[in-house]
Short mmCIF file of N, CA and C in Angstrom, two decimals:
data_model
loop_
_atom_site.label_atom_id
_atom_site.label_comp_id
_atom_site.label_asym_id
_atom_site.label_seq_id
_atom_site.Cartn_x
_atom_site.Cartn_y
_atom_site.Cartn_z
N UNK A 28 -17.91 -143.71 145.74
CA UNK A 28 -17.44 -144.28 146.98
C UNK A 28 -16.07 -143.69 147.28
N UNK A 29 -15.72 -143.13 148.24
CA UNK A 29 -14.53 -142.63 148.71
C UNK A 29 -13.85 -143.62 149.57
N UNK A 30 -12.43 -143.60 149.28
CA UNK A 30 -11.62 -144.67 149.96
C UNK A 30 -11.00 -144.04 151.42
N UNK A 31 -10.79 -145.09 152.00
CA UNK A 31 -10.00 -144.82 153.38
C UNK A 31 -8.56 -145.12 153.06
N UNK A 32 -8.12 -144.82 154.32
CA UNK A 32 -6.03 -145.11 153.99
C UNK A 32 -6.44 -146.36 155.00
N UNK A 33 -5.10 -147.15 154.69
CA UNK A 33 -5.41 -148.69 155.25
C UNK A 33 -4.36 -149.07 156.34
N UNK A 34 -4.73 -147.15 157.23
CA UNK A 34 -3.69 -147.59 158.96
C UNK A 34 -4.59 -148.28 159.69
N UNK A 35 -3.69 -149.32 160.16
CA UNK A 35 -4.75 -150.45 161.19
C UNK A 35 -4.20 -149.84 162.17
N UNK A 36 -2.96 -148.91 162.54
CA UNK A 36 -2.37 -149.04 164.03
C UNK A 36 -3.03 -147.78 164.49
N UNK A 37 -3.00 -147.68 165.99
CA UNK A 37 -3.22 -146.57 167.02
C UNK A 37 -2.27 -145.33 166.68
N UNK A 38 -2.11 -144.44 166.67
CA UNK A 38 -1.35 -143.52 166.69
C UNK A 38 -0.77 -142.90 167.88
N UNK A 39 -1.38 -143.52 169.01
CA UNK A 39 -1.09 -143.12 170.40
C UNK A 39 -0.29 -144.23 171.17
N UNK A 40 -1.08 -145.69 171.11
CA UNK A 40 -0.37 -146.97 171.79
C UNK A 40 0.35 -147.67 171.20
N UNK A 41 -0.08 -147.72 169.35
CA UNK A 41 0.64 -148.87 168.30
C UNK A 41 -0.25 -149.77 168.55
N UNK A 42 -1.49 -149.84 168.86
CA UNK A 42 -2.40 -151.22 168.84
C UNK A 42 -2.96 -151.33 167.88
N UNK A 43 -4.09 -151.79 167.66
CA UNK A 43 -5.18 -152.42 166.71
C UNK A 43 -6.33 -151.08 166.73
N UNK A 44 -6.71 -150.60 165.64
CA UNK A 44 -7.50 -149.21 166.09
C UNK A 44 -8.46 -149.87 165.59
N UNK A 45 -8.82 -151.04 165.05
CA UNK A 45 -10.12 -151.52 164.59
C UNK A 45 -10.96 -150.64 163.37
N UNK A 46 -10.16 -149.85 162.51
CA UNK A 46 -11.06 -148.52 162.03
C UNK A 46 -11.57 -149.41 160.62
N UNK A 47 -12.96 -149.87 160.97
CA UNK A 47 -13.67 -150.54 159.51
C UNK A 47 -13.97 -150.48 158.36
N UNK A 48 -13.73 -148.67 158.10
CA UNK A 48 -13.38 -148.26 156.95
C UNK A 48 -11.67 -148.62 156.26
N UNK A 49 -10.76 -148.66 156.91
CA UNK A 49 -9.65 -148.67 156.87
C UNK A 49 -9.68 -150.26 156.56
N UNK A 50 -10.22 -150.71 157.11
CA UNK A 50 -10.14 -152.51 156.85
C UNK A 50 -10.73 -152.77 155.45
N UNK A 51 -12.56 -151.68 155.25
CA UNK A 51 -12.80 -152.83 154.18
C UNK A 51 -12.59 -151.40 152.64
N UNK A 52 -11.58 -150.41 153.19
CA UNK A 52 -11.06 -149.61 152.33
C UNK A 52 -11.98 -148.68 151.58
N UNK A 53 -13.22 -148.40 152.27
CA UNK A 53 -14.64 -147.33 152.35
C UNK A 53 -15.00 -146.55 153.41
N UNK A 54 -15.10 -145.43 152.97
CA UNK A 54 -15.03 -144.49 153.88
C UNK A 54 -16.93 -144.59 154.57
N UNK A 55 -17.63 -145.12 153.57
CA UNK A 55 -18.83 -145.55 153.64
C UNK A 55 -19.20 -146.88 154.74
N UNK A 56 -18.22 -147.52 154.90
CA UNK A 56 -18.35 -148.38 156.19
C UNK A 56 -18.58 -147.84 157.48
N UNK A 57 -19.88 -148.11 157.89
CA UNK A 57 -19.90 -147.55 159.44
C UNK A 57 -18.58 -147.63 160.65
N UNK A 58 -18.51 -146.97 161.41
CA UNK A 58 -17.26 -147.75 162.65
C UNK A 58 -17.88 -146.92 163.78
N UNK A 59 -17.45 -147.59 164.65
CA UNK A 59 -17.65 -147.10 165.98
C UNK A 59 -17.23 -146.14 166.23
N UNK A 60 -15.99 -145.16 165.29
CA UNK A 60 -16.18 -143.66 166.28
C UNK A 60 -16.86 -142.87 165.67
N UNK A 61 -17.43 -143.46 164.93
CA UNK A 61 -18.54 -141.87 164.46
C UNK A 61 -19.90 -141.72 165.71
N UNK A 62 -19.63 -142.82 166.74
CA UNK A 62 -20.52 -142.66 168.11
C UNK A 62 -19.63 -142.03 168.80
N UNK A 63 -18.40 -142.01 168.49
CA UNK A 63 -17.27 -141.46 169.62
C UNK A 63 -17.25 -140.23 170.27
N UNK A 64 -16.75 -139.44 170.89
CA UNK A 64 -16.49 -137.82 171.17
C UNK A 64 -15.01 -138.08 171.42
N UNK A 65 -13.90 -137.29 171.07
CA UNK A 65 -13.14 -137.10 171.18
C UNK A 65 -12.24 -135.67 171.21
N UNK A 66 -12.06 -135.42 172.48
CA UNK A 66 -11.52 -134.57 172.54
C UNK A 66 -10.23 -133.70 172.05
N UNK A 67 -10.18 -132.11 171.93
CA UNK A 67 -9.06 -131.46 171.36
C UNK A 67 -7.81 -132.10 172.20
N UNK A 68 -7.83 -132.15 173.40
CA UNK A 68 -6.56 -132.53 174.13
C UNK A 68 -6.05 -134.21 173.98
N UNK A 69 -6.63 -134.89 173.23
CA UNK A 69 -7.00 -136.20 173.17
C UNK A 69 -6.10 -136.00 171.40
N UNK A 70 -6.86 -134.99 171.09
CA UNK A 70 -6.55 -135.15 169.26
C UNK A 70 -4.98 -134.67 169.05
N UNK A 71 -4.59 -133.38 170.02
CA UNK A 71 -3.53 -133.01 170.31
C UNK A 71 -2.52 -134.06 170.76
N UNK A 72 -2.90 -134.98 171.39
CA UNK A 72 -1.56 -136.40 171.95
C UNK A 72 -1.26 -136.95 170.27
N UNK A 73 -1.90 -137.22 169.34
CA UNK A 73 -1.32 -137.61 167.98
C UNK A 73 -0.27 -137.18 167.63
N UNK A 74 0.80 -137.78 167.50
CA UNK A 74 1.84 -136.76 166.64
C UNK A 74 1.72 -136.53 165.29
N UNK A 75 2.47 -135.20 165.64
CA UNK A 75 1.80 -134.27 164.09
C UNK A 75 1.94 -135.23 162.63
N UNK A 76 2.89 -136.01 162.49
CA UNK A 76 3.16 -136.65 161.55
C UNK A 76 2.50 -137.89 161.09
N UNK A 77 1.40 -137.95 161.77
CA UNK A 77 0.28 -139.01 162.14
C UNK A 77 -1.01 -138.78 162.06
N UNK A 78 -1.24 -137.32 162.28
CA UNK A 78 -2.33 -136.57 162.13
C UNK A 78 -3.48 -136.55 160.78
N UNK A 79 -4.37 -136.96 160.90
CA UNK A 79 -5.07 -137.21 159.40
C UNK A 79 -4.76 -138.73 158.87
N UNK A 80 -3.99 -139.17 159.22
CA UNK A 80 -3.31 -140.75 158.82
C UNK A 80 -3.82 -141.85 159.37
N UNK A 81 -4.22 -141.85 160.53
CA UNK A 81 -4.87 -142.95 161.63
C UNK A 81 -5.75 -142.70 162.62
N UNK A 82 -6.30 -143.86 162.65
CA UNK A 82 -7.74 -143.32 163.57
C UNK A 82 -6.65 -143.71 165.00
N UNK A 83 -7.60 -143.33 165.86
CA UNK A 83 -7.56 -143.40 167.31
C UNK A 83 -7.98 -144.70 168.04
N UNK A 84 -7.17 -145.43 168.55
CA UNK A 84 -8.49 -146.80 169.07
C UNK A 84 -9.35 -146.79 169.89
N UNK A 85 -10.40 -147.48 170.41
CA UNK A 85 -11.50 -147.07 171.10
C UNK A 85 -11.18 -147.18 172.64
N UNK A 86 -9.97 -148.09 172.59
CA UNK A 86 -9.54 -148.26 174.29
C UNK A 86 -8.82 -146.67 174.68
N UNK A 87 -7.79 -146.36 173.41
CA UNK A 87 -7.06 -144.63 173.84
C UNK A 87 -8.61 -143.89 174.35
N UNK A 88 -9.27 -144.19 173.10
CA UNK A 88 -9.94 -142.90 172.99
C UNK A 88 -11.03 -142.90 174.32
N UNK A 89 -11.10 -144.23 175.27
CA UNK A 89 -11.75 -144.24 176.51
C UNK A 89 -13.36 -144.76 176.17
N UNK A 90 -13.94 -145.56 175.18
CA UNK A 90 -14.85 -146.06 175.41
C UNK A 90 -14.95 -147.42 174.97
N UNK A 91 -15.78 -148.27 174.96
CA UNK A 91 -15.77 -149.61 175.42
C UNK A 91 -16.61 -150.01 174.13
N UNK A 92 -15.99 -150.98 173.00
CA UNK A 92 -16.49 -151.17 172.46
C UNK A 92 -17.20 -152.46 171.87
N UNK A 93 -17.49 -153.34 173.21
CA UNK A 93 -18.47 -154.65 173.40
C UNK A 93 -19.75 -154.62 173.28
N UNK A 94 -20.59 -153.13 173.31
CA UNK A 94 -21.68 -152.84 173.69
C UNK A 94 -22.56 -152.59 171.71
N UNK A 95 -21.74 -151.72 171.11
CA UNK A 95 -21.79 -151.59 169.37
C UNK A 95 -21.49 -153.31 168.88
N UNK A 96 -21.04 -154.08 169.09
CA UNK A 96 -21.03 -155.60 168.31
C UNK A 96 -22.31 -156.41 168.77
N UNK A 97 -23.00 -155.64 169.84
CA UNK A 97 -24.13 -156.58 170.57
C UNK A 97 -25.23 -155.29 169.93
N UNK A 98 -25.11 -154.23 168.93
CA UNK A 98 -25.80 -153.33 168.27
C UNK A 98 -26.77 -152.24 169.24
N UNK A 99 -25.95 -152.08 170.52
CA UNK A 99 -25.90 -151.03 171.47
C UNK A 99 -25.43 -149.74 170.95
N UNK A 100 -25.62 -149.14 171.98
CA UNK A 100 -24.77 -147.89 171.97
C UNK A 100 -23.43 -147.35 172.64
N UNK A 101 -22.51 -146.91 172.03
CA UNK A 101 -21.23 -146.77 173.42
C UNK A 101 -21.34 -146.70 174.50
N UNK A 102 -20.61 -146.76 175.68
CA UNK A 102 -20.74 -146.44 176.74
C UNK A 102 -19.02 -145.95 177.00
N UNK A 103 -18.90 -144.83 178.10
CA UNK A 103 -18.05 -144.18 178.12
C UNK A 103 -17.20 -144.82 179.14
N UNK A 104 -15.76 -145.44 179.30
CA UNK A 104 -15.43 -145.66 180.01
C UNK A 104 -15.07 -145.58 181.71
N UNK A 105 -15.92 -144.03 181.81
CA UNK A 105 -15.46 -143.62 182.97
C UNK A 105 -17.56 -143.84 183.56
N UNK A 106 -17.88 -144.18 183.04
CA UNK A 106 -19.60 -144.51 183.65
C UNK A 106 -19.75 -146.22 184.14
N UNK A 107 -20.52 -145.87 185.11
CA UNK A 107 -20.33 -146.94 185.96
C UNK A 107 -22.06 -147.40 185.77
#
């Protein structure tokens, strides 16, 4: 079992990144951005010193994540 690092914060806003590996300290815990896409210009806003350290939250990263707790699939914030 491989461990996660245990950043709860955003690296972009300082919020809650929700990352469930990071919570239950397994890299083997599913989370919602392995549905994610995230872009180079998106990965580039991290500062460098942050980079590899913390996930991204699902509100930065632009998708909505009410739809995965009801065992959906993402939906992208900009789809209507």
């Amino acid at each position: 079992m491989s461990c996660a690092r245990p950043n709860h914060i955003c690296p972009l806003c300082g919020g809650p990144n929700a990352c469930a590996p990071a919570i239950s300290g397994s890299l083997d815990t599913p989370c919602w951005c392995r549905q994610a896409t995230f872009s180079q210009a998106l990965l580039e806003r991290v500062p460098a010193e942050q980079r590899g350290l913390a996930c991204i939250c699902a509100r930065c990263a632009g998708f909505h994540v009410d739809s995965l707790t009801a065992g959906g699939q993402p939906t992208s914030a900009t789809e209507t």
